[in-house]
mmCIF file of C-alpha atoms in Angstrom:
data_model
loop_
_atom_site.group_PDB
_atom_site.id
_atom_site.type_symbol
_atom_site.label_atom_id
_atom_site.label_comp_id
_atom_site.label_asym_id
_atom_site.label_seq_id
_atom_site.Cartn_x
_atom_site.Cartn_y
_atom_site.Cartn_z
ATOM 1 C CA UNK O 18 81.826 193.640 123.559
ATOM 2 C CA UNK O 19 82.037 195.936 121.304
ATOM 3 C CA UNK O 20 79.270 193.744 119.275
ATOM 4 C CA UNK O 21 79.169 195.254 116.386
ATOM 5 C CA UNK O 22 75.462 194.822 114.304
ATOM 6 C CA UNK O 23 74.828 195.472 111.408
ATOM 7 C CA UNK O 24 71.733 195.855 109.163
ATOM 8 C CA UNK O 25 71.437 195.962 104.571
ATOM 9 C CA UNK O 26 75.292 194.036 105.326
ATOM 10 C CA UNK O 27 75.485 190.969 102.821
ATOM 11 C CA UNK O 28 77.008 187.851 105.951
ATOM 12 C CA UNK O 29 78.829 186.065 103.149
ATOM 13 C CA UNK O 30 80.454 189.269 102.028
ATOM 14 C CA UNK O 31 81.225 190.659 105.494
ATOM 15 C CA UNK O 32 83.464 188.249 105.726
ATOM 16 C CA UNK O 33 86.184 189.206 103.568
ATOM 17 C CA UNK O 34 86.256 192.292 105.283
ATOM 18 C CA UNK O 35 86.640 190.273 109.235
ATOM 19 C CA UNK O 36 89.634 189.060 110.374
ATOM 20 C CA UNK O 37 90.802 192.954 109.542
ATOM 21 C CA UNK O 38 88.626 194.865 111.386
ATOM 22 C CA UNK O 39 88.336 193.551 114.622
ATOM 23 C CA UNK O 40 92.337 193.637 113.907
ATOM 24 C CA UNK O 41 92.278 197.506 113.282
ATOM 25 C CA UNK O 42 89.128 198.023 116.156
ATOM 26 C CA UNK O 43 91.026 196.153 118.647
ATOM 27 C CA UNK O 44 93.902 198.175 117.679
ATOM 28 C CA UNK O 45 91.799 201.537 118.314
ATOM 29 C CA UNK O 46 90.009 199.961 121.371
ATOM 30 C CA UNK O 47 93.148 198.634 123.310
ATOM 31 C CA UNK O 48 91.819 195.587 123.863
ATOM 32 C CA UNK O 49 91.672 191.784 122.605
ATOM 33 C CA UNK O 50 90.062 190.039 119.155
ATOM 34 C CA UNK O 51 88.915 187.743 120.847
ATOM 35 C CA UNK O 52 86.575 190.466 122.973
ATOM 36 C CA UNK O 53 84.094 191.801 119.528
ATOM 37 C CA UNK O 54 81.630 189.970 118.142
ATOM 38 C CA UNK O 55 80.427 191.390 114.093
ATOM 39 C CA UNK O 56 76.450 189.436 113.309
ATOM 40 C CA UNK O 57 74.545 190.337 110.531
ATOM 41 C CA UNK O 58 70.511 190.718 110.736
ATOM 42 C CA UNK O 59 68.185 188.823 108.958
ATOM 43 C CA UNK O 60 65.453 191.408 107.976
ATOM 44 C CA UNK O 61 64.060 192.669 105.059
ATOM 45 C CA UNK O 62 63.882 196.108 103.374
ATOM 46 C CA UNK O 63 60.332 197.801 103.198
ATOM 47 C CA UNK O 64 60.718 201.455 102.633
ATOM 48 C CA UNK O 65 64.490 203.672 102.726
ATOM 49 C CA UNK O 66 66.358 201.978 99.774
ATOM 50 C CA UNK O 67 65.774 198.891 96.806
ATOM 51 C CA UNK O 68 65.210 195.637 97.492
ATOM 52 C CA UNK O 69 68.217 193.602 97.257
ATOM 53 C CA UNK O 70 70.387 197.136 96.507
ATOM 54 C CA UNK O 71 72.927 197.078 98.722
ATOM 55 C CA UNK O 72 73.534 201.133 98.713
ATOM 56 C CA UNK O 73 72.738 201.271 102.479
ATOM 57 C CA UNK O 74 73.776 199.498 105.583
ATOM 58 C CA UNK O 75 73.291 200.762 108.967
ATOM 59 C CA UNK O 76 75.583 198.964 111.732
ATOM 60 C CA UNK O 77 74.265 199.600 115.328
ATOM 61 C CA UNK O 78 77.519 199.390 117.654
ATOM 62 C CA UNK O 79 76.751 198.463 121.597
ATOM 63 C CA UNK O 80 79.632 199.465 124.263
ATOM 64 C CA UNK O 81 80.950 200.954 126.854
ATOM 65 C CA UNK O 82 81.772 204.010 125.351
ATOM 66 C CA UNK O 83 85.680 205.224 125.426
ATOM 67 C CA UNK O 84 85.064 208.464 124.281
ATOM 68 C CA UNK O 85 84.786 211.155 121.506
ATOM 69 C CA UNK O 86 88.592 209.918 119.983
ATOM 70 C CA UNK O 87 88.170 205.887 119.968
ATOM 71 C CA UNK O 88 84.405 206.399 118.303
ATOM 72 C CA UNK O 89 85.712 208.588 115.307
ATOM 73 C CA UNK O 90 88.603 206.177 114.306
ATOM 74 C CA UNK O 91 86.036 203.376 115.233
ATOM 75 C CA UNK O 92 83.804 204.676 113.099
ATOM 76 C CA UNK O 93 85.867 205.624 110.729
ATOM 77 C CA UNK O 94 86.968 201.861 110.531
ATOM 78 C CA UNK O 95 83.737 200.723 110.215
ATOM 79 C CA UNK O 96 83.032 203.465 107.294
ATOM 80 C CA UNK O 97 86.424 201.774 105.359
ATOM 81 C CA UNK O 98 86.388 198.280 105.614
ATOM 82 C CA UNK O 99 82.252 198.908 104.963
ATOM 83 C CA UNK O 100 83.218 201.180 101.785
ATOM 84 C CA UNK O 101 85.382 198.380 100.287
ATOM 85 C CA UNK O 102 81.940 195.979 99.572
ATOM 86 C CA UNK O 103 80.753 198.699 96.863
ATOM 87 C CA UNK O 104 78.001 199.690 99.645
ATOM 88 C CA UNK O 105 78.071 203.500 99.729
ATOM 89 C CA UNK O 106 76.264 204.551 102.225
ATOM 90 C CA UNK O 107 77.126 203.820 105.689
ATOM 91 C CA UNK O 108 75.239 205.015 108.814
ATOM 92 C CA UNK O 109 76.567 203.741 112.648
ATOM 93 C CA UNK O 110 74.946 204.392 115.494
ATOM 94 C CA UNK O 111 77.036 203.892 118.678
ATOM 95 C CA UNK O 112 74.792 202.744 121.831
ATOM 96 C CA UNK O 113 76.570 203.229 125.663
ATOM 97 C CA UNK O 114 75.961 200.092 127.535
ATOM 98 C CA UNK O 115 75.344 201.279 131.660
ATOM 99 C CA UNK O 116 77.731 198.687 133.443
ATOM 100 C CA UNK O 117 75.128 198.327 135.725
ATOM 101 C CA UNK O 118 72.879 197.174 133.757
ATOM 102 C CA UNK O 119 74.995 195.011 131.869
ATOM 103 C CA UNK O 120 76.245 190.941 132.970
ATOM 104 C CA UNK O 121 78.368 188.757 131.982
ATOM 105 C CA UNK O 122 77.139 184.969 132.795
ATOM 106 C CA UNK O 123 74.650 186.523 135.529
ATOM 107 C CA UNK O 124 77.286 189.102 136.930
ATOM 108 C CA UNK O 125 77.004 193.214 136.543
ATOM 109 C CA UNK O 126 80.016 194.170 134.949
ATOM 110 C CA UNK O 127 80.589 197.059 137.297
ATOM 111 C CA UNK T 29 66.481 208.703 109.756
ATOM 112 C CA UNK T 30 64.048 207.854 111.444
ATOM 113 C CA UNK T 31 64.916 204.098 110.901
ATOM 114 C CA UNK T 32 61.736 202.089 111.716
ATOM 115 C CA UNK T 33 62.962 198.300 112.588
ATOM 116 C CA UNK T 34 58.898 196.503 113.039
ATOM 117 C CA UNK T 35 59.193 193.304 114.484
ATOM 118 C CA UNK T 36 55.714 190.246 113.892
ATOM 119 C CA UNK T 37 54.258 192.623 110.836
ATOM 120 C CA UNK T 38 55.434 190.636 107.761
ATOM 121 C CA UNK T 39 57.323 192.539 104.981
ATOM 122 C CA UNK T 40 54.286 192.637 102.013
ATOM 123 C CA UNK T 41 51.931 193.286 104.482
ATOM 124 C CA UNK T 42 54.170 196.340 105.150
ATOM 125 C CA UNK T 43 54.595 197.133 101.812
ATOM 126 C CA UNK T 44 50.722 198.165 101.373
ATOM 127 C CA UNK T 45 51.152 201.112 103.576
ATOM 128 C CA UNK T 46 54.590 201.926 103.026
ATOM 129 C CA UNK T 47 54.099 204.840 101.062
ATOM 130 C CA UNK T 48 52.012 206.596 102.673
ATOM 131 C CA UNK T 49 52.700 205.772 105.829
ATOM 132 C CA UNK T 50 55.882 207.276 104.994
ATOM 133 C CA UNK T 51 54.840 210.343 103.714
ATOM 134 C CA UNK T 52 52.432 211.341 106.649
ATOM 135 C CA UNK T 53 55.443 210.824 108.794
ATOM 136 C CA UNK T 54 58.050 213.339 106.494
ATOM 137 C CA UNK T 55 54.483 215.486 107.178
ATOM 138 C CA UNK T 56 54.575 215.238 110.395
ATOM 139 C CA UNK T 57 58.673 215.716 110.636
ATOM 140 C CA UNK T 58 58.600 218.612 108.461
ATOM 141 C CA UNK T 59 61.571 216.870 106.070
ATOM 142 C CA UNK T 60 62.172 214.994 102.988
ATOM 143 C CA UNK T 61 60.593 211.013 102.512
ATOM 144 C CA UNK T 62 64.221 209.999 101.757
ATOM 145 C CA UNK T 63 65.253 210.320 104.890
ATOM 146 C CA UNK T 64 62.940 207.254 106.603
ATOM 147 C CA UNK T 65 64.058 204.265 106.251
ATOM 148 C CA UNK T 66 61.882 200.925 107.189
ATOM 149 C CA UNK T 67 63.526 197.967 108.049
ATOM 150 C CA UNK T 68 60.354 194.472 109.281
ATOM 151 C CA UNK T 69 63.412 192.137 111.847
ATOM 152 C CA UNK T 70 63.553 188.081 110.757
ATOM 153 C CA UNK T 71 61.944 187.400 114.289
ATOM 154 C CA UNK T 72 61.154 183.767 115.623
ATOM 155 C CA UNK T 73 58.369 184.317 118.588
ATOM 156 C CA UNK T 74 58.759 183.046 120.989
ATOM 157 C CA UNK T 75 56.633 184.245 124.352
ATOM 158 C CA UNK T 76 53.842 186.304 123.163
ATOM 159 C CA UNK T 77 51.931 185.398 120.968
ATOM 160 C CA UNK T 78 51.454 182.116 119.224
ATOM 161 C CA UNK T 79 53.347 180.762 116.807
ATOM 162 C CA UNK T 80 52.367 183.085 113.399
ATOM 163 C CA UNK T 81 49.653 184.980 114.385
ATOM 164 C CA UNK T 82 50.797 188.258 113.784
ATOM 165 C CA UNK T 83 48.427 190.161 117.061
ATOM 166 C CA UNK T 84 50.822 192.398 118.028
ATOM 167 C CA UNK T 85 53.826 194.287 115.937
ATOM 168 C CA UNK T 86 56.902 196.182 117.948
ATOM 169 C CA UNK T 87 57.942 199.215 116.480
ATOM 170 C CA UNK T 88 61.252 200.687 117.352
ATOM 171 C CA UNK T 89 61.812 203.749 116.046
ATOM 172 C CA UNK T 90 65.961 205.529 116.527
ATOM 173 C CA UNK T 91 65.668 209.079 115.376
ATOM 174 C CA UNK T 92 66.822 212.940 116.432
ATOM 175 C CA UNK T 93 64.978 213.476 119.779
ATOM 176 C CA UNK T 94 62.035 215.560 117.660
ATOM 177 C CA UNK T 95 60.084 216.182 121.683
ATOM 178 C CA UNK T 96 56.540 215.475 122.761
ATOM 179 C CA UNK T 97 53.747 216.855 119.511
ATOM 180 C CA UNK T 98 56.068 215.357 117.101
ATOM 181 C CA UNK T 99 56.422 211.629 118.909
ATOM 182 C CA UNK T 100 53.074 211.351 119.322
ATOM 183 C CA UNK T 101 51.630 212.181 116.416
ATOM 184 C CA UNK T 102 54.229 209.610 114.961
ATOM 185 C CA UNK T 103 53.301 207.232 116.893
ATOM 186 C CA UNK T 104 49.488 207.509 116.241
ATOM 187 C CA UNK T 105 50.222 207.631 112.213
ATOM 188 C CA UNK T 106 52.460 204.358 112.751
ATOM 189 C CA UNK T 107 49.925 202.795 114.807
ATOM 190 C CA UNK T 108 46.575 203.055 112.672
ATOM 191 C CA UNK T 109 48.509 202.535 109.667
ATOM 192 C CA UNK T 110 49.888 198.884 110.946
ATOM 193 C CA UNK T 111 46.188 198.368 112.642
ATOM 194 C CA UNK T 112 44.782 198.611 108.517
ATOM 195 C CA UNK T 113 47.078 195.854 108.739
ATOM 196 C CA UNK T 114 44.818 194.046 111.256
ATOM 197 C CA UNK T 115 47.075 193.558 113.568
ATOM 198 C CA UNK T 116 44.819 195.637 117.122
ATOM 199 C CA UNK T 117 48.307 195.766 119.246
ATOM 200 C CA UNK T 118 50.884 197.363 118.341
ATOM 201 C CA UNK T 119 53.612 198.960 120.907
ATOM 202 C CA UNK T 120 55.964 201.795 119.456
ATOM 203 C CA UNK T 121 59.322 202.424 121.026
ATOM 204 C CA UNK T 122 61.342 205.926 120.372
ATOM 205 C CA UNK T 123 64.983 205.116 121.000
ATOM 206 C CA UNK T 124 66.805 208.565 121.270
ATOM 207 C CA UNK T 125 70.191 208.932 118.997
ATOM 208 C CA UNK T 126 72.992 211.777 120.368
ATOM 209 C CA UNK T 127 74.536 213.250 117.201
ATOM 210 C CA UNK T 128 77.913 212.925 118.625
ATOM 211 C CA UNK T 129 76.922 209.280 119.056
ATOM 212 C CA UNK T 130 75.238 208.985 114.707
ATOM 213 C CA UNK T 131 78.289 208.869 112.455
ATOM 214 C CA UNK T 132 77.351 209.303 108.510
ATOM 215 C CA UNK T 133 79.945 207.730 105.755
ATOM 216 C CA UNK T 134 82.998 208.445 109.380
ATOM 217 C CA UNK T 135 81.417 211.660 110.078
ATOM 218 C CA UNK T 136 79.561 212.628 113.083
ATOM 219 C CA UNK T 137 76.098 214.152 112.474
ATOM 220 C CA UNK T 138 76.645 216.752 115.218
ATOM 221 C CA UNK K 22 57.215 194.103 128.376
ATOM 222 C CA UNK K 23 59.312 193.155 129.075
ATOM 223 C CA UNK K 24 60.428 192.181 125.799
ATOM 224 C CA UNK K 25 63.217 189.671 125.632
ATOM 225 C CA UNK K 26 65.624 189.408 122.300
ATOM 226 C CA UNK K 27 68.349 186.435 121.873
ATOM 227 C CA UNK K 28 71.304 186.314 119.349
ATOM 228 C CA UNK K 29 72.399 182.592 119.072
ATOM 229 C CA UNK K 30 69.943 181.090 120.867
ATOM 230 C CA UNK K 31 67.569 178.694 118.707
ATOM 231 C CA UNK K 32 64.688 178.930 119.819
ATOM 232 C CA UNK K 33 63.073 175.473 118.930
ATOM 233 C CA UNK K 34 65.270 175.408 122.022
ATOM 234 C CA UNK K 35 64.789 178.182 123.522
ATOM 235 C CA UNK K 36 61.028 176.833 123.266
ATOM 236 C CA UNK K 37 62.187 174.355 125.783
ATOM 237 C CA UNK K 38 62.406 176.784 128.667
ATOM 238 C CA UNK K 39 60.518 179.534 127.832
ATOM 239 C CA UNK K 40 57.191 178.297 129.572
ATOM 240 C CA UNK K 41 59.614 177.802 133.249
ATOM 241 C CA UNK K 42 61.518 180.633 132.451
ATOM 242 C CA UNK K 43 58.645 183.497 131.934
ATOM 243 C CA UNK K 44 56.329 182.558 135.039
ATOM 244 C CA UNK K 45 59.917 182.362 136.963
ATOM 245 C CA UNK K 46 60.366 185.975 135.736
ATOM 246 C CA UNK K 47 56.724 186.562 135.816
ATOM 247 C CA UNK K 48 57.526 186.104 139.911
ATOM 248 C CA UNK K 49 60.938 188.528 139.642
ATOM 249 C CA UNK K 50 59.094 191.452 138.326
ATOM 250 C CA UNK K 51 55.408 190.844 139.755
ATOM 251 C CA UNK K 52 53.581 190.809 137.756
ATOM 252 C CA UNK K 53 51.604 188.169 135.041
ATOM 253 C CA UNK K 54 52.959 185.883 132.295
ATOM 254 C CA UNK K 55 51.044 188.266 129.362
ATOM 255 C CA UNK K 56 53.319 190.564 129.384
ATOM 256 C CA UNK K 57 56.575 188.865 128.154
ATOM 257 C CA UNK K 58 57.989 188.433 124.390
ATOM 258 C CA UNK K 59 60.524 187.020 123.597
ATOM 259 C CA UNK K 60 61.342 186.590 120.334
ATOM 260 C CA UNK K 61 64.801 184.619 118.440
ATOM 261 C CA UNK K 62 66.309 186.917 116.607
ATOM 262 C CA UNK K 63 67.531 185.927 113.100
ATOM 263 C CA UNK K 64 70.789 186.550 112.720
ATOM 264 C CA UNK K 65 74.502 185.272 111.007
ATOM 265 C CA UNK K 66 77.313 185.214 113.172
ATOM 266 C CA UNK K 67 80.664 186.955 111.171
ATOM 267 C CA UNK K 68 83.022 186.994 113.894
ATOM 268 C CA UNK K 69 83.371 185.656 117.440
ATOM 269 C CA UNK K 70 82.169 182.584 117.107
ATOM 270 C CA UNK K 71 82.390 179.748 114.828
ATOM 271 C CA UNK K 72 79.181 180.024 112.812
ATOM 272 C CA UNK K 73 77.375 177.189 113.859
ATOM 273 C CA UNK K 74 78.436 177.184 117.423
ATOM 274 C CA UNK K 75 75.810 177.963 119.200
ATOM 275 C CA UNK K 76 78.655 179.091 122.226
ATOM 276 C CA UNK K 77 77.883 182.281 123.654
ATOM 277 C CA UNK K 78 74.298 184.002 123.883
ATOM 278 C CA UNK K 79 73.061 188.031 123.459
ATOM 279 C CA UNK K 80 70.143 188.054 125.599
ATOM 280 C CA UNK K 81 68.628 192.115 125.051
ATOM 281 C CA UNK K 82 65.989 192.542 127.694
ATOM 282 C CA UNK K 83 64.463 196.365 126.351
ATOM 283 C CA UNK K 84 62.076 197.227 129.788
ATOM 284 C CA UNK K 85 60.963 199.987 132.795
ATOM 285 C CA UNK K 86 63.471 199.548 134.967
ATOM 286 C CA UNK K 87 62.535 197.662 137.856
ATOM 287 C CA UNK K 88 66.039 198.285 140.203
ATOM 288 C CA UNK K 89 69.335 196.622 140.433
ATOM 289 C CA UNK K 90 67.974 193.613 143.212
ATOM 290 C CA UNK K 91 65.347 192.571 140.531
ATOM 291 C CA UNK K 92 67.666 193.342 137.531
ATOM 292 C CA UNK K 93 70.007 190.477 138.792
ATOM 293 C CA UNK K 94 67.618 188.297 139.889
ATOM 294 C CA UNK K 95 65.820 188.299 136.450
ATOM 295 C CA UNK K 96 70.036 187.850 134.877
ATOM 296 C CA UNK K 97 70.442 184.964 137.010
ATOM 297 C CA UNK K 98 67.177 183.643 136.088
ATOM 298 C CA UNK K 99 67.586 184.247 132.347
ATOM 299 C CA UNK K 100 71.717 182.905 132.619
ATOM 300 C CA UNK K 101 70.564 179.688 134.012
ATOM 301 C CA UNK K 102 67.502 178.652 131.809
ATOM 302 C CA UNK K 103 70.606 179.536 129.079
ATOM 303 C CA UNK K 104 72.720 177.593 130.260
ATOM 304 C CA UNK K 105 70.613 174.929 130.703
ATOM 305 C CA UNK K 106 70.573 174.680 126.557
ATOM 306 C CA UNK K 107 74.219 173.927 126.470
ATOM 307 C CA UNK K 108 74.788 177.309 125.722
ATOM 308 C CA UNK K 109 78.029 177.899 128.291
ATOM 309 C CA UNK K 110 78.506 182.318 127.664
ATOM 310 C CA UNK K 111 75.655 184.216 128.097
ATOM 311 C CA UNK K 112 75.547 188.140 128.041
ATOM 312 C CA UNK K 113 72.554 190.504 129.004
ATOM 313 C CA UNK K 114 71.527 194.670 127.929
ATOM 314 C CA UNK K 115 68.769 195.487 129.962
ATOM 315 C CA UNK K 116 66.964 198.572 128.049
ATOM 316 C CA UNK K 117 65.886 200.761 129.883
ATOM 317 C CA UNK K 118 62.812 202.495 128.195
ATOM 318 C CA UNK K 119 61.082 205.777 129.235
ATOM 319 C CA UNK K 120 58.130 205.879 129.310
ATOM 320 C CA UNK K 121 57.286 208.731 127.647
ATOM 321 C CA UNK K 122 58.765 207.739 124.849
ATOM 322 C CA UNK K 123 56.777 204.028 124.401
ATOM 323 C CA UNK K 124 53.170 204.224 123.013
ATOM 324 C CA UNK K 125 50.714 200.964 123.235
ATOM 325 C CA UNK K 126 48.355 201.450 120.960
ATOM 326 C CA UNK K 127 48.721 205.488 120.126
ATOM 327 C CA UNK K 128 48.836 206.743 123.832
ATOM 328 C CA UNK K 129 51.759 206.981 125.535
ATOM 329 C CA UNK K 130 52.245 204.842 128.314
ATOM 330 C CA UNK K 131 53.410 207.887 131.222
#
């Protein structure tokens, strides 16, 4: 946590910026880098971009809400690093988890 | 936006109806077709249908809430087109994004 | 419904516990086993665990809210079975669907 799920970003390209991106996000969130996970979901684009055309990245962030300022800086950092991968359009949606609905090893977080 | 994420629908089959489906959804939502994305997620079914048996499609729609009437017509259109692919069961869930939690190129939508 | 989506769990391993897990979840939820679906999403881990190291499983459960007691027992059962697959860390998030935003074959559930 936070969990970042990327669609439209090839894993090997994301790999090249993963380390500095997570380091920056850890500073923004004031937590350790070992809290983060980043995954590239395998999906086939059927509409919205040419197949194989990495013109559009969609990033879902699952986390516990940290407020507007942190969210803005988090989104700016993700956008900046993904843009470096020659992906000009980046959309990010944040999903705020409820603490009573999040379980680590069987125990709710709250 | 809206983003449609399909599970249990082979991409090449969805491709065959993607264009007319999006055109109809654009009319229902009163927006351009270039607002839509459609992706087929690669997943392995472990329980709930026989492997390789496309008996069940699950569709997640991420969007900004447009109200009951639009939602009903949106769901009806998706169901109708997916049914044409010989997939008799279609379940659809709508996720309403918060505008202050959705960022396009680093800027929140609201 | 409920829908379980696994990340970081190989499908063939999950297969080995799917049947008893779903049977137990059906008891906990007081419904038939045919209400459940279980899918393994194909994703490439880019940060958060070594590639190919199944040290961490993330499970998303989409359902209609059933309250704290059922949720606790549901999470405990999923955690117990996934742990048997030599995956020591399991995180589970529950997404409560709104009944007016869930459509089965074109009809809202509510």
